[in-house]
């Protein structure tokens, strides 16, 4: 079972090595990188390439590790007992399975995505150490142990908003997705827009990287934003010759797809104004 990328996802050699190493070691694959570099999409493409089902657990700031295992609804059970409902005789009626339980109970191997783990409390990763290591956990209300029938392929993504605990890092295989170079991003664009004019791709990416690397930019546009922008250029039938001006000479066309705060818009407006005066 080896990952070699898919037609819909341009995966570099280092990334394919990391995925296959994690599969071989049966360790979670911890993927970091700038937002918009395809971390979440990677899990979908691993599942697609290997013919496996994907189970996605999207982590929020309020998410607790126990929710990935199960939740016991004591309030509903109390209410039903007051109403005389016979369901109260079986406590299992009030236990809701979490994403880890769903992955462990699957009849076949699955890909489990724990998305944006750094959004949760700092103790969240540590609270999952034993479950991800031993692939089992206890359900105290029913006095049973849930064990994984097939060890899932676990992909964990992080945007580096918080440092993850050392104990958690030791149990993972780590890979950082670098921001794609122009050649790689051009391949990604062609995957998303088959038949796009090469001249348009070249002109658009030249302007995109000039904008992204401009000193003083507060929020550098991500690869996903470049794809959105080029999609708009195609939809508006923009000619390559209309993109040859530097972003410091004129605000890029459809700039709202790339510049996401007023400081950056003002920066390029000011640079364009100075260029015109010069």
mmCIF file of C-alpha atoms in Angstrom:
data_model
loop_
_atom_site.group_PDB
_atom_site.id
_atom_site.type_symbol
_atom_site.label_atom_id
_atom_site.label_comp_id
_atom_site.label_asym_id
_atom_site.label_seq_id
_atom_site.Cartn_x
_atom_site.Cartn_y
_atom_site.Cartn_z
ATOM 1 C CA UNK A 1 0.000 0.000 0.000
ATOM 2 C CA UNK A 2 1.964 2.984 -1.339
ATOM 3 C CA UNK A 3 0.972 6.551 -2.123
ATOM 4 C CA UNK A 4 2.242 7.907 -5.439
ATOM 5 C CA UNK A 5 -0.001 10.938 -5.791
ATOM 6 C CA UNK A 6 -3.101 11.308 -7.962
ATOM 7 C CA UNK A 7 -4.047 13.035 -11.178
ATOM 8 C CA UNK A 8 -5.815 15.720 -9.123
ATOM 9 C CA UNK A 9 -2.976 16.378 -6.644
ATOM 10 C CA UNK A 10 0.609 17.316 -7.474
ATOM 11 C CA UNK A 11 2.691 15.656 -4.757
ATOM 12 C CA UNK A 12 6.433 16.182 -4.571
ATOM 13 C CA UNK A 13 8.843 13.297 -4.032
ATOM 14 C CA UNK A 14 9.541 14.313 -0.418
ATOM 15 C CA UNK A 15 5.825 14.366 0.383
ATOM 16 C CA UNK A 16 5.262 10.908 -1.126
ATOM 17 C CA UNK A 17 8.216 9.584 0.894
ATOM 18 C CA UNK A 18 6.723 11.066 4.079
ATOM 19 C CA UNK A 19 3.281 9.558 3.467
ATOM 20 C CA UNK A 20 4.678 6.106 2.762
ATOM 21 C CA UNK A 21 7.043 6.277 5.749
ATOM 22 C CA UNK A 22 4.119 7.065 8.057
ATOM 23 C CA UNK A 23 2.130 4.160 6.588
ATOM 24 C CA UNK A 24 5.072 1.773 7.049
ATOM 25 C CA UNK A 25 5.775 2.917 10.617
ATOM 26 C CA UNK A 26 2.043 2.966 11.448
ATOM 27 C CA UNK A 27 2.535 6.411 12.926
ATOM 28 C CA UNK A 28 0.363 9.511 12.516
ATOM 29 C CA UNK A 29 1.588 11.756 9.703
ATOM 30 C CA UNK A 30 1.856 15.310 11.062
ATOM 31 C CA UNK A 31 1.658 17.783 8.191
ATOM 32 C CA UNK A 32 2.483 21.462 8.626
ATOM 33 C CA UNK A 33 2.731 24.299 6.139
ATOM 34 C CA UNK A 34 1.267 27.659 5.236
ATOM 35 C CA UNK A 35 -2.526 27.825 4.942
ATOM 36 C CA UNK A 36 -3.601 26.916 1.437
ATOM 37 C CA UNK A 37 -0.726 24.540 0.641
ATOM 38 C CA UNK A 38 -2.947 21.452 0.420
ATOM 39 C CA UNK A 39 -2.543 19.883 3.871
ATOM 40 C CA UNK A 40 -6.197 18.937 4.288
ATOM 41 C CA UNK A 41 -6.555 17.938 0.653
ATOM 42 C CA UNK A 42 -3.620 15.540 1.079
ATOM 43 C CA UNK A 43 -5.703 13.258 3.324
ATOM 44 C CA UNK A 44 -8.506 13.180 0.747
ATOM 45 C CA UNK A 45 -6.023 12.289 -1.991
ATOM 46 C CA UNK A 46 -4.381 9.542 0.095
ATOM 47 C CA UNK A 47 -7.815 7.997 0.575
ATOM 48 C CA UNK A 48 -8.580 8.372 -3.131
ATOM 49 C CA UNK A 49 -5.252 6.887 -4.247
ATOM 50 C CA UNK A 50 -5.428 3.912 -1.880
ATOM 51 C CA UNK A 51 -9.157 3.273 -2.340
ATOM 52 C CA UNK A 52 -9.965 3.871 1.320
ATOM 53 C CA UNK A 53 -12.794 5.700 3.079
ATOM 54 C CA UNK A 54 -11.949 9.035 4.688
ATOM 55 C CA UNK A 55 -13.161 10.016 8.150
ATOM 56 C CA UNK A 56 -12.620 13.714 8.880
ATOM 57 C CA UNK A 57 -12.455 15.217 12.366
ATOM 58 C CA UNK A 58 -12.265 19.003 12.097
ATOM 59 C CA UNK A 59 -10.861 20.468 15.307
ATOM 60 C CA UNK A 60 -12.130 23.776 16.710
ATOM 61 C CA UNK A 61 -11.077 25.899 19.672
ATOM 62 C CA UNK A 62 -13.827 24.286 21.784
ATOM 63 C CA UNK A 63 -13.100 20.699 20.734
ATOM 64 C CA UNK A 64 -12.144 18.247 23.480
ATOM 65 C CA UNK A 65 -10.191 15.070 22.861
ATOM 66 C CA UNK A 66 -12.920 12.985 24.530
ATOM 67 C CA UNK A 67 -15.341 14.042 21.780
ATOM 68 C CA UNK A 68 -13.268 12.046 19.314
ATOM 69 C CA UNK A 69 -13.879 8.934 21.404
ATOM 70 C CA UNK A 70 -17.509 9.264 22.495
ATOM 71 C CA UNK A 71 -19.962 11.477 24.364
ATOM 72 C CA UNK A 72 -22.427 10.341 27.019
ATOM 73 C CA UNK A 73 -25.708 12.279 26.953
ATOM 74 C CA UNK A 74 -26.734 12.147 30.621
ATOM 75 C CA UNK A 75 -29.247 14.975 30.191
ATOM 76 C CA UNK A 76 -31.292 13.070 27.582
ATOM 77 C CA UNK A 77 -31.228 9.966 29.725
ATOM 78 C CA UNK A 78 -32.522 11.898 32.726
ATOM 79 C CA UNK A 79 -35.289 13.428 30.643
ATOM 80 C CA UNK A 80 -36.323 10.058 29.228
ATOM 81 C CA UNK A 81 -36.360 8.521 32.701
ATOM 82 C CA UNK A 82 -38.764 11.228 33.847
ATOM 83 C CA UNK A 83 -40.988 10.432 30.867
ATOM 84 C CA UNK A 84 -40.875 6.704 31.549
ATOM 85 C CA UNK A 85 -39.146 5.852 28.284
ATOM 86 C CA UNK A 86 -37.840 2.270 28.198
ATOM 87 C CA UNK A 87 -34.691 3.403 26.368
ATOM 88 C CA UNK A 88 -33.186 4.364 29.723
ATOM 89 C CA UNK A 89 -32.667 0.699 30.542
ATOM 90 C CA UNK A 90 -29.817 0.515 28.023
ATOM 91 C CA UNK A 91 -27.157 3.164 28.565
ATOM 92 C CA UNK A 92 -25.794 2.530 25.066
ATOM 93 C CA UNK A 93 -28.736 4.495 23.694
ATOM 94 C CA UNK A 94 -27.127 7.613 25.141
ATOM 95 C CA UNK A 95 -23.578 7.131 23.962
ATOM 96 C CA UNK A 96 -22.656 8.894 20.737
ATOM 97 C CA UNK A 97 -19.607 7.599 18.913
ATOM 98 C CA UNK A 98 -16.834 10.014 17.983
ATOM 99 C CA UNK A 99 -14.624 10.004 14.894
ATOM 100 C CA UNK A 100 -11.919 7.825 16.476
ATOM 101 C CA UNK A 101 -14.492 5.238 17.529
ATOM 102 C CA UNK A 102 -15.917 5.319 13.998
ATOM 103 C CA UNK A 103 -12.439 4.724 12.544
ATOM 104 C CA UNK A 104 -11.627 1.966 15.059
ATOM 105 C CA UNK A 105 -14.946 0.177 14.455
ATOM 106 C CA UNK A 106 -14.687 0.215 10.662
ATOM 107 C CA UNK A 107 -14.729 -3.194 8.985
ATOM 108 C CA UNK A 108 -11.925 -2.045 6.674
ATOM 109 C CA UNK A 109 -8.933 0.238 6.916
ATOM 110 C CA UNK A 110 -9.716 3.950 6.692
ATOM 111 C CA UNK A 111 -7.867 7.266 6.507
ATOM 112 C CA UNK A 112 -8.515 9.344 9.628
ATOM 113 C CA UNK A 113 -7.938 13.088 9.219
ATOM 114 C CA UNK A 114 -7.509 15.151 12.402
ATOM 115 C CA UNK A 115 -7.646 18.592 10.822
ATOM 116 C CA UNK A 116 -6.059 21.728 12.341
ATOM 117 C CA UNK A 117 -5.102 20.153 15.654
ATOM 118 C CA UNK A 118 -3.372 23.371 16.757
ATOM 119 C CA UNK A 119 -6.724 25.158 17.102
ATOM 120 C CA UNK A 120 -7.590 23.191 20.226
ATOM 121 C CA UNK A 121 -6.331 23.541 23.783
ATOM 122 C CA UNK A 122 -2.647 22.734 24.313
ATOM 123 C CA UNK A 123 -3.565 19.556 26.218
ATOM 124 C CA UNK A 124 -5.656 18.205 23.329
ATOM 125 C CA UNK A 125 -2.798 16.323 21.582
ATOM 126 C CA UNK A 126 -1.568 14.816 24.854
ATOM 127 C CA UNK A 127 -5.065 13.567 25.651
ATOM 128 C CA UNK A 128 -4.961 11.455 22.471
ATOM 129 C CA UNK A 129 -1.514 9.927 22.983
ATOM 130 C CA UNK A 130 -2.590 6.549 24.333
ATOM 131 C CA UNK A 131 -5.518 6.139 21.951
ATOM 132 C CA UNK A 132 -3.407 6.853 18.849
ATOM 133 C CA UNK A 133 -0.507 4.763 20.159
ATOM 134 C CA UNK A 134 -2.341 1.663 21.392
ATOM 135 C CA UNK A 135 -5.358 2.056 19.077
ATOM 136 C CA UNK A 136 -7.808 1.389 21.884
ATOM 137 C CA UNK A 137 -9.757 3.189 24.606
ATOM 138 C CA UNK A 138 -12.185 2.397 27.424
ATOM 139 C CA UNK A 139 -15.862 3.267 27.579
ATOM 140 C CA UNK A 140 -16.381 3.661 31.317
ATOM 141 C CA UNK A 141 -20.175 3.865 31.211
ATOM 142 C CA UNK A 142 -20.457 0.386 29.662
ATOM 143 C CA UNK A 143 -17.216 -1.082 31.039
ATOM 144 C CA UNK A 144 -15.950 -2.079 27.589
ATOM 145 C CA UNK A 145 -12.756 -1.548 25.620
ATOM 146 C CA UNK A 146 -12.924 -0.417 21.998
ATOM 147 C CA UNK A 147 -10.008 -1.700 19.906
ATOM 148 C CA UNK A 148 -9.247 -0.829 16.315
ATOM 149 C CA UNK A 149 -10.183 -3.663 13.956
ATOM 150 C CA UNK A 150 -7.776 -2.212 11.376
ATOM 151 C CA UNK A 151 -5.181 0.423 12.205
ATOM 152 C CA UNK A 152 -6.239 3.596 10.350
ATOM 153 C CA UNK A 153 -3.859 5.786 8.390
ATOM 154 C CA UNK A 154 -3.854 8.933 10.549
ATOM 155 C CA UNK A 155 -3.140 12.347 9.014
ATOM 156 C CA UNK A 156 -2.844 15.296 11.412
ATOM 157 C CA UNK A 157 -2.656 18.851 10.052
ATOM 158 C CA UNK A 158 -1.425 21.983 11.805
ATOM 159 C CA UNK A 159 -1.111 25.632 10.787
ATOM 160 C CA UNK A 160 1.498 26.194 13.507
ATOM 161 C CA UNK A 161 -0.750 28.477 15.552
ATOM 162 C CA UNK A 162 0.439 26.664 18.700
ATOM 163 C CA UNK A 163 3.464 24.560 19.524
ATOM 164 C CA UNK A 164 2.547 20.902 19.879
ATOM 165 C CA UNK A 165 3.764 18.894 22.923
ATOM 166 C CA UNK A 166 7.025 16.978 22.564
ATOM 167 C CA UNK A 167 5.381 13.723 23.654
ATOM 168 C CA UNK A 168 2.935 14.013 20.767
ATOM 169 C CA UNK A 169 5.637 14.969 18.251
ATOM 170 C CA UNK A 170 7.701 11.900 19.193
ATOM 171 C CA UNK A 171 4.858 9.648 18.086
ATOM 172 C CA UNK A 172 4.422 11.275 14.667
ATOM 173 C CA UNK A 173 6.217 11.266 11.342
ATOM 174 C CA UNK A 174 6.615 14.932 10.453
ATOM 175 C CA UNK A 175 6.515 16.682 7.086
ATOM 176 C CA UNK A 176 6.467 20.386 6.276
ATOM 177 C CA UNK A 177 4.868 21.236 2.926
ATOM 178 C CA UNK A 178 6.974 23.987 1.414
ATOM 179 C CA UNK A 179 5.250 26.729 -0.540
ATOM 180 C CA UNK A 180 5.373 25.540 -4.169
ATOM 181 C CA UNK A 181 7.950 27.070 -6.494
ATOM 182 C CA UNK A 182 6.683 28.605 -9.768
ATOM 183 C CA UNK A 183 7.235 25.406 -11.754
ATOM 184 C CA UNK A 184 5.279 23.271 -9.269
ATOM 185 C CA UNK A 185 2.502 25.834 -8.906
ATOM 186 C CA UNK A 186 2.220 25.969 -12.704
ATOM 187 C CA UNK A 187 1.643 22.189 -12.721
ATOM 188 C CA UNK A 188 -1.029 22.598 -10.019
ATOM 189 C CA UNK A 189 -2.736 25.296 -12.079
ATOM 190 C CA UNK A 190 -2.828 23.033 -15.143
ATOM 191 C CA UNK A 191 -4.356 20.225 -13.057
ATOM 192 C CA UNK A 192 -7.154 22.556 -11.971
ATOM 193 C CA UNK A 193 -7.522 24.277 -15.363
ATOM 194 C CA UNK A 194 -6.785 21.809 -18.175
ATOM 195 C CA UNK A 195 -6.225 23.576 -21.461
ATOM 196 C CA UNK A 196 -5.377 26.952 -19.910
ATOM 197 C CA UNK A 197 -3.095 29.140 -22.045
ATOM 198 C CA UNK A 198 0.545 28.735 -21.077
ATOM 199 C CA UNK A 199 1.110 32.455 -21.633
ATOM 200 C CA UNK A 200 -1.639 33.280 -19.136
ATOM 201 C CA UNK A 201 -0.195 30.912 -16.530
ATOM 202 C CA UNK A 202 3.267 32.398 -16.984
ATOM 203 C CA UNK A 203 2.064 36.015 -16.768
ATOM 204 C CA UNK A 204 -0.252 35.335 -13.832
ATOM 205 C CA UNK A 205 2.350 33.491 -11.766
ATOM 206 C CA UNK A 206 5.010 36.113 -12.483
ATOM 207 C CA UNK A 207 2.687 38.780 -11.095
ATOM 208 C CA UNK A 208 1.584 36.520 -8.224
ATOM 209 C CA UNK A 209 5.128 35.832 -6.986
ATOM 210 C CA UNK A 210 6.110 39.504 -7.335
ATOM 211 C CA UNK A 211 3.125 40.419 -5.173
ATOM 212 C CA UNK A 212 3.770 37.647 -2.672
ATOM 213 C CA UNK A 213 7.450 38.546 -2.241
ATOM 214 C CA UNK A 214 6.939 42.300 -1.993
ATOM 215 C CA UNK A 215 8.470 43.588 1.287
ATOM 216 C CA UNK A 216 5.874 44.889 3.688
ATOM 217 C CA UNK A 217 3.038 42.565 2.669
ATOM 218 C CA UNK A 218 1.142 41.652 5.838
ATOM 219 C CA UNK A 219 -0.775 38.639 4.558
ATOM 220 C CA UNK A 220 1.013 36.867 1.718
ATOM 221 C CA UNK A 221 -1.440 35.133 -0.645
ATOM 222 C CA UNK A 222 -1.526 31.344 -0.466
ATOM 223 C CA UNK A 223 -1.463 28.812 -3.288
ATOM 224 C CA UNK A 224 -5.207 28.282 -2.962
ATOM 225 C CA UNK A 225 -5.734 32.019 -3.454
ATOM 226 C CA UNK A 226 -3.560 31.927 -6.564
ATOM 227 C CA UNK A 227 -5.838 29.188 -7.937
ATOM 228 C CA UNK A 228 -8.947 31.242 -7.135
ATOM 229 C CA UNK A 229 -7.421 34.288 -8.817
ATOM 230 C CA UNK A 230 -6.453 32.397 -11.961
ATOM 231 C CA UNK A 231 -9.923 30.860 -12.072
ATOM 232 C CA UNK A 232 -11.347 34.395 -12.150
ATOM 233 C CA UNK A 233 -8.872 35.430 -14.855
ATOM 234 C CA UNK A 234 -10.045 32.519 -16.993
ATOM 235 C CA UNK A 235 -13.719 33.276 -16.303
ATOM 236 C CA UNK A 236 -13.216 36.960 -17.216
ATOM 237 C CA UNK A 237 -11.177 36.003 -20.315
ATOM 238 C CA UNK A 238 -8.256 38.216 -19.245
ATOM 239 C CA UNK A 239 -5.463 38.297 -21.821
ATOM 240 C CA UNK A 240 -1.856 37.605 -20.761
ATOM 241 C CA UNK A 241 -0.765 41.011 -22.093
ATOM 242 C CA UNK A 242 -3.091 42.656 -19.564
ATOM 243 C CA UNK A 243 -1.096 41.101 -16.712
ATOM 244 C CA UNK A 244 2.379 42.178 -17.716
ATOM 245 C CA UNK A 245 2.481 45.193 -15.446
ATOM 246 C CA UNK A 246 4.197 44.710 -12.115
ATOM 247 C CA UNK A 247 1.863 44.801 -9.068
ATOM 248 C CA UNK A 248 3.975 47.732 -7.839
ATOM 249 C CA UNK A 249 3.059 49.683 -10.998
ATOM 250 C CA UNK A 250 -0.664 48.970 -10.989
ATOM 251 C CA UNK A 251 -3.007 47.163 -8.615
ATOM 252 C CA UNK A 252 -3.507 43.626 -9.987
ATOM 253 C CA UNK A 253 -6.748 42.863 -11.766
ATOM 254 C CA UNK A 254 -9.299 41.216 -9.458
ATOM 255 C CA UNK A 255 -6.924 41.934 -6.584
ATOM 256 C CA UNK A 256 -9.557 40.991 -4.007
ATOM 257 C CA UNK A 257 -8.736 37.325 -4.633
ATOM 258 C CA UNK A 258 -5.131 37.927 -3.511
ATOM 259 C CA UNK A 259 -5.087 40.878 -1.118
ATOM 260 C CA UNK A 260 -7.196 40.209 1.959
ATOM 261 C CA UNK A 261 -6.705 43.271 4.156
ATOM 262 C CA UNK A 262 -6.747 47.026 3.675
ATOM 263 C CA UNK A 263 -3.100 47.475 4.687
ATOM 264 C CA UNK A 264 -1.891 45.402 1.739
ATOM 265 C CA UNK A 265 -4.302 47.095 -0.669
ATOM 266 C CA UNK A 266 -3.046 50.505 0.500
ATOM 267 C CA UNK A 267 0.560 49.314 0.159
ATOM 268 C CA UNK A 268 0.166 48.440 -3.513
ATOM 269 C CA UNK A 269 -1.946 51.524 -4.233
ATOM 270 C CA UNK A 270 0.836 53.644 -2.750
ATOM 271 C CA UNK A 271 3.538 51.805 -4.737
ATOM 272 C CA UNK A 272 1.524 52.233 -7.937
ATOM 273 C CA UNK A 273 1.061 55.944 -7.200
ATOM 274 C CA UNK A 274 4.793 56.406 -6.643
ATOM 275 C CA UNK A 275 5.547 54.495 -9.859
ATOM 276 C CA UNK A 276 3.238 56.783 -11.844
ATOM 277 C CA UNK A 277 4.859 59.873 -10.341
ATOM 278 C CA UNK A 278 8.269 58.508 -11.189
#
